[in-house]
Amino acid sequence: NNKVYVSVTDLQAHKVYLFDSNASLLPGFPIYGNSNIDLSNADDDAALELVVQGEENGVLVYEVN
């Protein structure tokens, strides 16, 4: 939808921050995560999905509304 998002991952605190193009933190953030994110629409709804590494052998998927 022509929106720009910026993510920041704090690896020491295990937190992921997602900001919009106005540098406003999106509601519900920070979230738990230990890596860079992948942000895309992975299903048929309008919401975006955010994929991030959780623990060493885990992947977390969050829905961004």
PDB file of N, CA, C and O in Angstrom, chain B, residues numbered from 101:
ATOM      1  N   ASN B 101       0.822  -1.207   0.000  1.00  0.00           N
ATOM      2  CA  ASN B 101       0.000   0.000   0.000  1.00  0.00           C
ATOM      3  C   ASN B 101       0.852   1.251   0.000  1.00  0.00           C
ATOM      4  O   ASN B 101       0.447   2.279   0.543  1.00  0.00           O
ATOM      5  N   ASN B 102       2.011   1.178  -0.593  1.00  0.00           N
ATOM      6  CA  ASN B 102       2.930   2.323  -0.682  1.00  0.00           C
ATOM      7  C   ASN B 102       3.310   2.894   0.674  1.00  0.00           C
ATOM      8  O   ASN B 102       3.468   4.107   0.816  1.00  0.00           O
ATOM      9  N   LYS B 103       3.455   2.035   1.664  1.00  0.00           N
ATOM     10  CA  LYS B 103       3.897   2.464   2.988  1.00  0.00           C
ATOM     11  C   LYS B 103       5.347   2.057   3.176  1.00  0.00           C
ATOM     12  O   LYS B 103       5.790   1.031   2.661  1.00  0.00           O
ATOM     13  N   VAL B 104       6.076   2.871   3.918  1.00  0.00           N
ATOM     14  CA  VAL B 104       7.473   2.581   4.220  1.00  0.00           C
ATOM     15  C   VAL B 104       7.575   2.228   5.696  1.00  0.00           C
ATOM     16  O   VAL B 104       7.061   2.946   6.554  1.00  0.00           O
ATOM     17  N   TYR B 105       8.237   1.122   5.983  1.00  0.00           N
ATOM     18  CA  TYR B 105       8.464   0.696   7.361  1.00  0.00           C
ATOM     19  C   TYR B 105       9.960   0.565   7.594  1.00  0.00           C
ATOM     20  O   TYR B 105      10.711   0.203   6.688  1.00  0.00           O
ATOM     21  N   VAL B 106      10.387   0.862   8.817  1.00  0.00           N
ATOM     22  CA  VAL B 106      11.786   0.717   9.217  1.00  0.00           C
ATOM     23  C   VAL B 106      11.807  -0.149  10.466  1.00  0.00           C
ATOM     24  O   VAL B 106      11.083   0.106  11.428  1.00  0.00           O
ATOM     25  N   SER B 107      12.645  -1.176  10.438  1.00  0.00           N
ATOM     26  CA  SER B 107      12.756  -2.039  11.614  1.00  0.00           C
ATOM     27  C   SER B 107      14.138  -1.904  12.230  1.00  0.00           C
ATOM     28  O   SER B 107      15.133  -1.671  11.543  1.00  0.00           O
ATOM     29  N   VAL B 108      14.165  -2.057  13.540  1.00  0.00           N
ATOM     30  CA  VAL B 108      15.406  -2.048  14.313  1.00  0.00           C
ATOM     31  C   VAL B 108      15.336  -3.226  15.264  1.00  0.00           C
ATOM     32  O   VAL B 108      14.336  -3.424  15.954  1.00  0.00           O
ATOM     33  N   THR B 109      16.420  -4.018  15.297  1.00  0.00           N
ATOM     34  CA  THR B 109      16.477  -5.153  16.211  1.00  0.00           C
ATOM     35  C   THR B 109      17.555  -4.900  17.246  1.00  0.00           C
ATOM     36  O   THR B 109      18.718  -4.677  16.911  1.00  0.00           O
ATOM     37  N   ASP B 110      17.153  -4.936  18.513  1.00  0.00           N
ATOM     38  CA  ASP B 110      18.085  -4.820  19.630  1.00  0.00           C
ATOM     39  C   ASP B 110      18.431  -6.241  20.057  1.00  0.00           C
ATOM     40  O   ASP B 110      17.654  -6.884  20.762  1.00  0.00           O
ATOM     41  N   LEU B 111      19.588  -6.730  19.636  1.00  0.00           N
ATOM     42  CA  LEU B 111      19.967  -8.114  19.889  1.00  0.00           C
ATOM     43  C   LEU B 111      20.269  -8.384  21.360  1.00  0.00           C
ATOM     44  O   LEU B 111      20.093  -9.511  21.825  1.00  0.00           O
ATOM     45  N   GLN B 112      20.714  -7.384  22.092  1.00  0.00           N
ATOM     46  CA  GLN B 112      20.999  -7.586  23.514  1.00  0.00           C
ATOM     47  C   GLN B 112      19.719  -7.711  24.326  1.00  0.00           C
ATOM     48  O   GLN B 112      19.655  -8.505  25.264  1.00  0.00           O
ATOM     49  N   ALA B 113      18.700  -6.933  23.974  1.00  0.00           N
ATOM     50  CA  ALA B 113      17.424  -6.970  24.699  1.00  0.00           C
ATOM     51  C   ALA B 113      16.424  -7.927  24.049  1.00  0.00           C
ATOM     52  O   ALA B 113      15.352  -8.162  24.606  1.00  0.00           O
ATOM     53  N   HIS B 114      16.761  -8.490  22.864  1.00  0.00           N
ATOM     54  CA  HIS B 114      15.892  -9.416  22.136  1.00  0.00           C
ATOM     55  C   HIS B 114      14.562  -8.758  21.777  1.00  0.00           C
ATOM     56  O   HIS B 114      13.499  -9.353  21.948  1.00  0.00           O
ATOM     57  N   LYS B 115      14.634  -7.523  21.278  1.00  0.00           N
ATOM     58  CA  LYS B 115      13.424  -6.785  20.925  1.00  0.00           C
ATOM     59  C   LYS B 115      13.519  -6.264  19.499  1.00  0.00           C
ATOM     60  O   LYS B 115      14.585  -5.858  19.036  1.00  0.00           O
ATOM     61  N   VAL B 116      12.386  -6.284  18.817  1.00  0.00           N
ATOM     62  CA  VAL B 116      12.270  -5.765  17.461  1.00  0.00           C
ATOM     63  C   VAL B 116      11.308  -4.581  17.501  1.00  0.00           C
ATOM     64  O   VAL B 116      10.212  -4.665  18.056  1.00  0.00           O
ATOM     65  N   TYR B 117      11.742  -3.488  16.904  1.00  0.00           N
ATOM     66  CA  TYR B 117      10.935  -2.276  16.824  1.00  0.00           C
ATOM     67  C   TYR B 117      10.550  -2.058  15.364  1.00  0.00           C
ATOM     68  O   TYR B 117      11.377  -2.251  14.473  1.00  0.00           O
ATOM     69  N   LEU B 118       9.311  -1.659  15.111  1.00  0.00           N
ATOM     70  CA  LEU B 118       8.867  -1.368  13.754  1.00  0.00           C
ATOM     71  C   LEU B 118       8.259   0.032  13.740  1.00  0.00           C
ATOM     72  O   LEU B 118       7.316   0.332  14.471  1.00  0.00           O
ATOM     73  N   PHE B 119       8.831   0.875  12.882  1.00  0.00           N
ATOM     74  CA  PHE B 119       8.417   2.265  12.776  1.00  0.00           C
ATOM     75  C   PHE B 119       7.805   2.523  11.412  1.00  0.00           C
ATOM     76  O   PHE B 119       8.167   1.879  10.428  1.00  0.00           O
ATOM     77  N   ASP B 120       6.862   3.479  11.356  1.00  0.00           N
ATOM     78  CA  ASP B 120       6.324   3.894  10.061  1.00  0.00           C
ATOM     79  C   ASP B 120       7.189   5.005   9.487  1.00  0.00           C
ATOM     80  O   ASP B 120       8.204   5.369  10.080  1.00  0.00           O
ATOM     81  N   SER B 121       6.801   5.542   8.350  1.00  0.00           N
ATOM     82  CA  SER B 121       7.613   6.548   7.662  1.00  0.00           C
ATOM     83  C   SER B 121       7.684   7.875   8.406  1.00  0.00           C
ATOM     84  O   SER B 121       8.499   8.733   8.064  1.00  0.00           O
ATOM     85  N   ASN B 122       6.840   8.052   9.419  1.00  0.00           N
ATOM     86  CA  ASN B 122       6.888   9.255  10.252  1.00  0.00           C
ATOM     87  C   ASN B 122       7.710   9.032  11.513  1.00  0.00           C
ATOM     88  O   ASN B 122       7.688   9.862  12.422  1.00  0.00           O
ATOM     89  N   ALA B 123       8.425   7.935  11.576  1.00  0.00           N
ATOM     90  CA  ALA B 123       9.253   7.550  12.722  1.00  0.00           C
ATOM     91  C   ALA B 123       8.421   7.307  13.977  1.00  0.00           C
ATOM     92  O   ALA B 123       8.905   7.484  15.094  1.00  0.00           O
ATOM     93  N   SER B 124       7.170   6.900  13.787  1.00  0.00           N
ATOM     94  CA  SER B 124       6.299   6.548  14.907  1.00  0.00           C
ATOM     95  C   SER B 124       6.332   5.038  15.098  1.00  0.00           C
ATOM     96  O   SER B 124       6.181   4.277  14.143  1.00  0.00           O
ATOM     97  N   LEU B 125       6.532   4.614  16.339  1.00  0.00           N
ATOM     98  CA  LEU B 125       6.531   3.195  16.662  1.00  0.00           C
ATOM     99  C   LEU B 125       5.119   2.648  16.479  1.00  0.00           C
ATOM    100  O   LEU B 125       4.155   3.232  16.973  1.00  0.00           O
ATOM    101  N   LEU B 126       4.998   1.537  15.773  1.00  0.00           N
ATOM    102  CA  LEU B 126       3.683   0.953  15.553  1.00  0.00           C
ATOM    103  C   LEU B 126       3.140   0.380  16.852  1.00  0.00           C
ATOM    104  O   LEU B 126       3.907  -0.053  17.713  1.00  0.00           O
ATOM    105  N   PRO B 127       1.810   0.376  16.999  1.00  0.00           N
ATOM    106  CA  PRO B 127       1.192  -0.187  18.208  1.00  0.00           C
ATOM    107  C   PRO B 127       1.574  -1.649  18.382  1.00  0.00           C
ATOM    108  O   PRO B 127       1.651  -2.394  17.406  1.00  0.00           O
ATOM    109  N   GLY B 128       1.810  -2.058  19.611  1.00  0.00           N
ATOM    110  CA  GLY B 128       2.165  -3.435  19.911  1.00  0.00           C
ATOM    111  C   GLY B 128       3.650  -3.738  19.869  1.00  0.00           C
ATOM    112  O   GLY B 128       4.064  -4.860  20.162  1.00  0.00           O
ATOM    113  N   PHE B 129       4.450  -2.756  19.511  1.00  0.00           N
ATOM    114  CA  PHE B 129       5.896  -2.931  19.456  1.00  0.00           C
ATOM    115  C   PHE B 129       6.539  -2.224  20.629  1.00  0.00           C
ATOM    116  O   PHE B 129       6.013  -1.215  21.099  1.00  0.00           O
ATOM    117  N   PRO B 130       7.669  -2.729  21.117  1.00  0.00           N
ATOM    118  CA  PRO B 130       8.528  -3.774  20.566  1.00  0.00           C
ATOM    119  C   PRO B 130       7.960  -5.171  20.802  1.00  0.00           C
ATOM    120  O   PRO B 130       7.117  -5.382  21.673  1.00  0.00           O
ATOM    121  N   ILE B 131       8.450  -6.123  19.994  1.00  0.00           N
ATOM    122  CA  ILE B 131       8.104  -7.527  20.122  1.00  0.00           C
ATOM    123  C   ILE B 131       9.388  -8.327  20.334  1.00  0.00           C
ATOM    124  O   ILE B 131      10.491  -7.818  20.138  1.00  0.00           O
ATOM    125  N   TYR B 132       9.227  -9.573  20.734  1.00  0.00           N
ATOM    126  CA  TYR B 132      10.382 -10.440  20.959  1.00  0.00           C
ATOM    127  C   TYR B 132      10.960 -10.892  19.622  1.00  0.00           C
ATOM    128  O   TYR B 132      10.212 -11.273  18.722  1.00  0.00           O
ATOM    129  N   GLY B 133      12.284 -10.852  19.485  1.00  0.00           N
ATOM    130  CA  GLY B 133      12.945 -11.334  18.286  1.00  0.00           C
ATOM    131  C   GLY B 133      14.449 -11.239  18.401  1.00  0.00           C
ATOM    132  O   GLY B 133      14.975 -10.452  19.188  1.00  0.00           O
ATOM    133  N   ASN B 134      15.149 -12.056  17.600  1.00  0.00           N
ATOM    134  CA  ASN B 134      16.608 -12.139  17.672  1.00  0.00           C
ATOM    135  C   ASN B 134      17.289 -12.059  16.316  1.00  0.00           C
ATOM    136  O   ASN B 134      18.376 -12.610  16.146  1.00  0.00           O
ATOM    137  N   SER B 135      16.681 -11.390  15.351  1.00  0.00           N
ATOM    138  CA  SER B 135      17.279 -11.316  14.022  1.00  0.00           C
ATOM    139  C   SER B 135      16.675 -10.157  13.245  1.00  0.00           C
ATOM    140  O   SER B 135      15.795  -9.445  13.730  1.00  0.00           O
ATOM    141  N   ASN B 136      17.172  -9.988  12.026  1.00  0.00           N
ATOM    142  CA  ASN B 136      16.500  -9.090  11.098  1.00  0.00           C
ATOM    143  C   ASN B 136      15.127  -9.667  10.804  1.00  0.00           C
ATOM    144  O   ASN B 136      14.895 -10.858  11.007  1.00  0.00           O
ATOM    145  N   ILE B 137      14.218  -8.832  10.328  1.00  0.00           N
ATOM    146  CA  ILE B 137      12.871  -9.303  10.050  1.00  0.00           C
ATOM    147  C   ILE B 137      12.650  -9.462   8.554  1.00  0.00           C
ATOM    148  O   ILE B 137      13.408  -8.943   7.735  1.00  0.00           O
ATOM    149  N   ASP B 138      11.600 -10.188   8.223  1.00  0.00           N
ATOM    150  CA  ASP B 138      11.067 -10.235   6.871  1.00  0.00           C
ATOM    151  C   ASP B 138       9.615  -9.814   6.997  1.00  0.00           C
ATOM    152  O   ASP B 138       8.852 -10.425   7.746  1.00  0.00           O
ATOM    153  N   LEU B 139       9.227  -8.778   6.273  1.00  0.00           N
ATOM    154  CA  LEU B 139       7.884  -8.217   6.362  1.00  0.00           C
ATOM    155  C   LEU B 139       7.214  -8.342   5.012  1.00  0.00           C
ATOM    156  O   LEU B 139       7.692  -7.783   4.025  1.00  0.00           O
ATOM    157  N   SER B 140       6.106  -9.074   4.958  1.00  0.00           N
ATOM    158  CA  SER B 140       5.380  -9.236   3.704  1.00  0.00           C
ATOM    159  C   SER B 140       3.953  -9.685   4.001  1.00  0.00           C
ATOM    160  O   SER B 140       3.614  -9.994   5.144  1.00  0.00           O
ATOM    161  N   ASN B 141       3.128  -9.718   2.968  1.00  0.00           N
ATOM    162  CA  ASN B 141       1.775 -10.234   3.115  1.00  0.00           C
ATOM    163  C   ASN B 141       1.808 -11.702   2.706  1.00  0.00           C
ATOM    164  O   ASN B 141       1.817 -12.025   1.518  1.00  0.00           O
ATOM    165  N   ALA B 142       1.826 -12.580   3.691  1.00  0.00           N
ATOM    166  CA  ALA B 142       2.027 -14.002   3.436  1.00  0.00           C
ATOM    167  C   ALA B 142       0.727 -14.783   3.265  1.00  0.00           C
ATOM    168  O   ALA B 142       0.765 -15.975   2.959  1.00  0.00           O
ATOM    169  N   ASP B 143      -0.423 -14.135   3.456  1.00  0.00           N
ATOM    170  CA  ASP B 143      -1.694 -14.835   3.293  1.00  0.00           C
ATOM    171  C   ASP B 143      -2.693 -13.934   2.571  1.00  0.00           C
ATOM    172  O   ASP B 143      -2.304 -12.926   1.981  1.00  0.00           O
ATOM    173  N   ASP B 144      -3.962 -14.286   2.615  1.00  0.00           N
ATOM    174  CA  ASP B 144      -4.962 -13.595   1.805  1.00  0.00           C
ATOM    175  C   ASP B 144      -5.617 -12.390   2.473  1.00  0.00           C
ATOM    176  O   ASP B 144      -6.458 -11.731   1.861  1.00  0.00           O
ATOM    177  N   ASP B 145      -5.246 -12.092   3.714  1.00  0.00           N
ATOM    178  CA  ASP B 145      -5.865 -10.923   4.353  1.00  0.00           C
ATOM    179  C   ASP B 145      -5.048  -9.661   4.065  1.00  0.00           C
ATOM    180  O   ASP B 145      -4.002  -9.721   3.418  1.00  0.00           O
ATOM    181  N   ALA B 146      -5.535  -8.526   4.552  1.00  0.00           N
ATOM    182  CA  ALA B 146      -4.875  -7.247   4.273  1.00  0.00           C
ATOM    183  C   ALA B 146      -3.683  -6.974   5.184  1.00  0.00           C
ATOM    184  O   ALA B 146      -2.845  -6.130   4.868  1.00  0.00           O
ATOM    185  N   ALA B 147      -3.598  -7.677   6.309  1.00  0.00           N
ATOM    186  CA  ALA B 147      -2.527  -7.428   7.275  1.00  0.00           C
ATOM    187  C   ALA B 147      -1.200  -8.018   6.799  1.00  0.00           C
ATOM    188  O   ALA B 147      -1.163  -9.035   6.106  1.00  0.00           O
ATOM    189  N   LEU B 148      -0.121  -7.355   7.190  1.00  0.00           N
ATOM    190  CA  LEU B 148       1.222  -7.850   6.890  1.00  0.00           C
ATOM    191  C   LEU B 148       1.654  -8.855   7.947  1.00  0.00           C
ATOM    192  O   LEU B 148       1.187  -8.813   9.085  1.00  0.00           O
ATOM    193  N   GLU B 149       2.541  -9.753   7.564  1.00  0.00           N
ATOM    194  CA  GLU B 149       3.131 -10.697   8.508  1.00  0.00           C
ATOM    195  C   GLU B 149       4.614 -10.408   8.647  1.00  0.00           C
ATOM    196  O   GLU B 149       5.303 -10.130   7.665  1.00  0.00           O
ATOM    197  N   LEU B 150       5.089 -10.476   9.865  1.00  0.00           N
ATOM    198  CA  LEU B 150       6.482 -10.214  10.195  1.00  0.00           C
ATOM    199  C   LEU B 150       7.086 -11.526  10.681  1.00  0.00           C
ATOM    200  O   LEU B 150       6.562 -12.142  11.609  1.00  0.00           O
ATOM    201  N   VAL B 151       8.173 -11.955  10.066  1.00  0.00           N
ATOM    202  CA  VAL B 151       8.854 -13.189  10.446  1.00  0.00           C
ATOM    203  C   VAL B 151      10.203 -12.824  11.040  1.00  0.00           C
ATOM    204  O   VAL B 151      10.949 -12.030  10.467  1.00  0.00           O
ATOM    205  N   VAL B 152      10.515 -13.411  12.198  1.00  0.00           N
ATOM    206  CA  VAL B 152      11.767 -13.127  12.898  1.00  0.00           C
ATOM    207  C   VAL B 152      12.212 -14.396  13.625  1.00  0.00           C
ATOM    208  O   VAL B 152      11.389 -15.238  13.985  1.00  0.00           O
ATOM    209  N   GLN B 153      13.499 -14.519  13.830  1.00  0.00           N
ATOM    210  CA  GLN B 153      14.013 -15.651  14.607  1.00  0.00           C
ATOM    211  C   GLN B 153      13.684 -15.435  16.068  1.00  0.00           C
ATOM    212  O   GLN B 153      13.849 -14.338  16.603  1.00  0.00           O
ATOM    213  N   GLY B 154      13.213 -16.501  16.711  1.00  0.00           N
ATOM    214  CA  GLY B 154      12.958 -16.462  18.145  1.00  0.00           C
ATOM    215  C   GLY B 154      14.176 -17.006  18.869  1.00  0.00           C
ATOM    216  O   GLY B 154      15.216 -16.352  18.945  1.00  0.00           O
ATOM    217  N   GLU B 155      14.033 -18.202  19.396  1.00  0.00           N
ATOM    218  CA  GLU B 155      15.176 -18.875  19.998  1.00  0.00           C
ATOM    219  C   GLU B 155      16.072 -19.420  18.893  1.00  0.00           C
ATOM    220  O   GLU B 155      15.803 -19.210  17.711  1.00  0.00           O
ATOM    221  N   GLU B 156      17.124 -20.110  19.271  1.00  0.00           N
ATOM    222  CA  GLU B 156      18.124 -20.572  18.303  1.00  0.00           C
ATOM    223  C   GLU B 156      17.519 -21.394  17.165  1.00  0.00           C
ATOM    224  O   GLU B 156      17.917 -21.238  16.011  1.00  0.00           O
ATOM    225  N   ASN B 157      16.560 -22.269  17.483  1.00  0.00           N
ATOM    226  CA  ASN B 157      15.970 -23.142  16.469  1.00  0.00           C
ATOM    227  C   ASN B 157      14.511 -22.813  16.190  1.00  0.00           C
ATOM    228  O   ASN B 157      13.758 -23.684  15.754  1.00  0.00           O
ATOM    229  N   GLY B 158      14.095 -21.562  16.436  1.00  0.00           N
ATOM    230  CA  GLY B 158      12.691 -21.218  16.278  1.00  0.00           C
ATOM    231  C   GLY B 158      12.467 -20.001  15.410  1.00  0.00           C
ATOM    232  O   GLY B 158      13.313 -19.113  15.312  1.00  0.00           O
ATOM    233  N   VAL B 159      11.309 -19.985  14.785  1.00  0.00           N
ATOM    234  CA  VAL B 159      10.894 -18.857  13.968  1.00  0.00           C
ATOM    235  C   VAL B 159       9.557 -18.372  14.495  1.00  0.00           C
ATOM    236  O   VAL B 159       8.679 -19.178  14.802  1.00  0.00           O
ATOM    237  N   LEU B 160       9.396 -17.056  14.602  1.00  0.00           N
ATOM    238  CA  LEU B 160       8.156 -16.461  15.066  1.00  0.00           C
ATOM    239  C   LEU B 160       7.505 -15.692  13.923  1.00  0.00           C
ATOM    240  O   LEU B 160       8.183 -15.032  13.136  1.00  0.00           O
ATOM    241  N   VAL B 161       6.173 -15.786  13.844  1.00  0.00           N
ATOM    242  CA  VAL B 161       5.420 -15.035  12.844  1.00  0.00           C
ATOM    243  C   VAL B 161       4.420 -14.166  13.592  1.00  0.00           C
ATOM    244  O   VAL B 161       3.600 -14.667  14.362  1.00  0.00           O
ATOM    245  N   TYR B 162       4.493 -12.866  13.360  1.00  0.00           N
ATOM    246  CA  TYR B 162       3.571 -11.907  13.956  1.00  0.00           C
ATOM    247  C   TYR B 162       2.734 -11.289  12.849  1.00  0.00           C
ATOM    248  O   TYR B 162       3.221 -11.093  11.736  1.00  0.00           O
ATOM    249  N   GLU B 163       1.476 -10.982  13.147  1.00  0.00           N
ATOM    250  CA  GLU B 163       0.642 -10.254  12.197  1.00  0.00           C
ATOM    251  C   GLU B 163       0.645  -8.793  12.596  1.00  0.00           C
ATOM    252  O   GLU B 163       0.419  -8.459  13.759  1.00  0.00           O
ATOM    253  N   VAL B 164       0.903  -7.920  11.629  1.00  0.00           N
ATOM    254  CA  VAL B 164       0.966  -6.475  11.853  1.00  0.00           C
ATOM    255  C   VAL B 164      -0.309  -5.869  11.310  1.00  0.00           C
ATOM    256  O   VAL B 164      -0.570  -5.934  10.109  1.00  0.00           O
ATOM    257  N   ASN B 165      -1.105  -5.280  12.188  1.00  0.00           N
ATOM    258  CA  ASN B 165      -2.392  -4.687  11.765  1.00  0.00           C
ATOM    259  C   ASN B 165      -2.262  -3.208  11.531  1.00  0.00           C
ATOM    260  O   ASN B 165      -3.239  -2.550  11.173  1.00  0.00           O
TER     261      ASN B 165
END
